XYZ file of C-alpha atoms in Angstrom:
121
model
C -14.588 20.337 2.617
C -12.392 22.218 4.941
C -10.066 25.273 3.516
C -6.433 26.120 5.161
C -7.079 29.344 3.456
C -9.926 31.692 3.419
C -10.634 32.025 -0.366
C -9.452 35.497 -1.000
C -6.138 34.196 0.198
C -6.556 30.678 -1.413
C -6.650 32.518 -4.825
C -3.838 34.863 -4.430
C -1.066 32.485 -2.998
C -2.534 29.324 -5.392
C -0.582 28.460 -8.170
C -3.076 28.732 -11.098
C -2.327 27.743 -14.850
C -0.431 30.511 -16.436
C -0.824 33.398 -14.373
C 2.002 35.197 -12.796
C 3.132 34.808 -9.408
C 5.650 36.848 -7.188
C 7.793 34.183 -5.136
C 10.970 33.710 -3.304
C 12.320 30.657 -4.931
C 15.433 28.342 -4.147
C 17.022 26.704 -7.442
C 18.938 23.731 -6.554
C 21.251 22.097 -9.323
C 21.401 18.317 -8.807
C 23.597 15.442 -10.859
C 21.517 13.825 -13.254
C 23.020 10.601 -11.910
C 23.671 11.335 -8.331
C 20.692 13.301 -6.603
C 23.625 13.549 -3.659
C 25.587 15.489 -5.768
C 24.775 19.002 -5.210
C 26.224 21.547 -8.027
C 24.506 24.934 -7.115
C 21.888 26.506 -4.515
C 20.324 29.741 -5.405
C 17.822 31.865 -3.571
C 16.315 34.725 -4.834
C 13.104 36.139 -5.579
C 11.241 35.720 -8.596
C 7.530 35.393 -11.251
C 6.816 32.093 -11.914
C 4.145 30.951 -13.804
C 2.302 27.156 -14.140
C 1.512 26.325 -16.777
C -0.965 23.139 -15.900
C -2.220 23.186 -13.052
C -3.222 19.253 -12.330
C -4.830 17.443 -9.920
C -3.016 14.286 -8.354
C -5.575 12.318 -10.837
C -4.616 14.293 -14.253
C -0.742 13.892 -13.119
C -1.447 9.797 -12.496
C -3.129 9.762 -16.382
C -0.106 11.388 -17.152
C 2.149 9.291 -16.608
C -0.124 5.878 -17.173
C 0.133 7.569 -20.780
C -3.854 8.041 -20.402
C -6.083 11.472 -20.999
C -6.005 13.664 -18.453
C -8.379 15.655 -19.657
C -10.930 12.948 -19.833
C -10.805 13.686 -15.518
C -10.736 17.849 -16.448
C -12.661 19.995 -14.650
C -14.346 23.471 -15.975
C -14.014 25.264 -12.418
C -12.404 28.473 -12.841
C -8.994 29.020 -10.890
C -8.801 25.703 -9.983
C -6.404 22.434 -10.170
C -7.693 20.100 -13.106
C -8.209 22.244 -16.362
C -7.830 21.593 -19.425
C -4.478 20.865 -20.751
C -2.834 21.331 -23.791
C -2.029 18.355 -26.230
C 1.626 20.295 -26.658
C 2.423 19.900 -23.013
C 1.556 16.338 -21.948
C 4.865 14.866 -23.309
C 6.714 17.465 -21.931
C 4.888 17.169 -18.179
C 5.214 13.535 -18.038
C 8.923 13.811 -17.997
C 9.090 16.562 -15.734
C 6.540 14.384 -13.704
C 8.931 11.095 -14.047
C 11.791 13.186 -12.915
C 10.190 14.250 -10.002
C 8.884 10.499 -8.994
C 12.602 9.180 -9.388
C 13.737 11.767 -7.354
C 11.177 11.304 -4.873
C 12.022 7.953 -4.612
C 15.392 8.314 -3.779
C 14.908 10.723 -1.049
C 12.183 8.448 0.215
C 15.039 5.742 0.100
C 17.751 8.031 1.436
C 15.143 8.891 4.623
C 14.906 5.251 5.281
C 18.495 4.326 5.058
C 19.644 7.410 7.423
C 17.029 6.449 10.114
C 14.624 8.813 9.404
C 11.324 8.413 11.738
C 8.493 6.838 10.030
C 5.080 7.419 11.885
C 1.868 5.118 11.337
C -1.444 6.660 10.924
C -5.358 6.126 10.656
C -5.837 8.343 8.363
């Protein structure tokens, strides 16, 4: 395994499960029914916190309505901890919103000629 980041830096810019974070965020207010229609951009700095930090796997299990913590790790500061019962119902529709708007982006690339590239890998 090959780090971007040496692992000082890795664990200060990494979003972790619920610990603070300073960041300059942009807020974008979309339609619910038109992802088109803009409504507000903001930009401005501000602490977030995560509160689950998931692997690709634990956000799949989400949203097959399995376990994800069946696929948990124990690893300290990393993606794929434990998460709470409370939060799974509200993560998986924070997770579907984010797949249908993915989607339609992905859609709205290919219908305005965006460049698609094949690789290997």
């Amino acid at each position: 395994r090959f780090d971007m980041l040496p692992l000082s830096l890795m664990h200060l810019c990494s979003l972790h499960g619920n610990i603070d974070r300073f960041a300059f965020s942009v807020i974008v207010r979309l339609s619910a029914t038109d992802f088109n229609d803009i409504k507000s951009i903001w930009f401005g700095k501000t602490l977030i916190r995560n509160v689950a930090a998931l692997t690709y796997e634990q956000a799949d299990a989400i949203l097959s309505d399995e376990d994800p913590n069946a696929i948990a790790t124990t690893a300290k500061l990393c993606a794929g901890g434990f998460v709470s019962k409370n939060l799974i119902s509200q993560l998986k529709q924070q997770l579907l919103m984010l797949t249908d708007f993915a989607r339609f982006r992905k859609r709205f690339r290919a219908e305005t000629g965006a460049l698609e590239l094949q690789s290997s890998e």
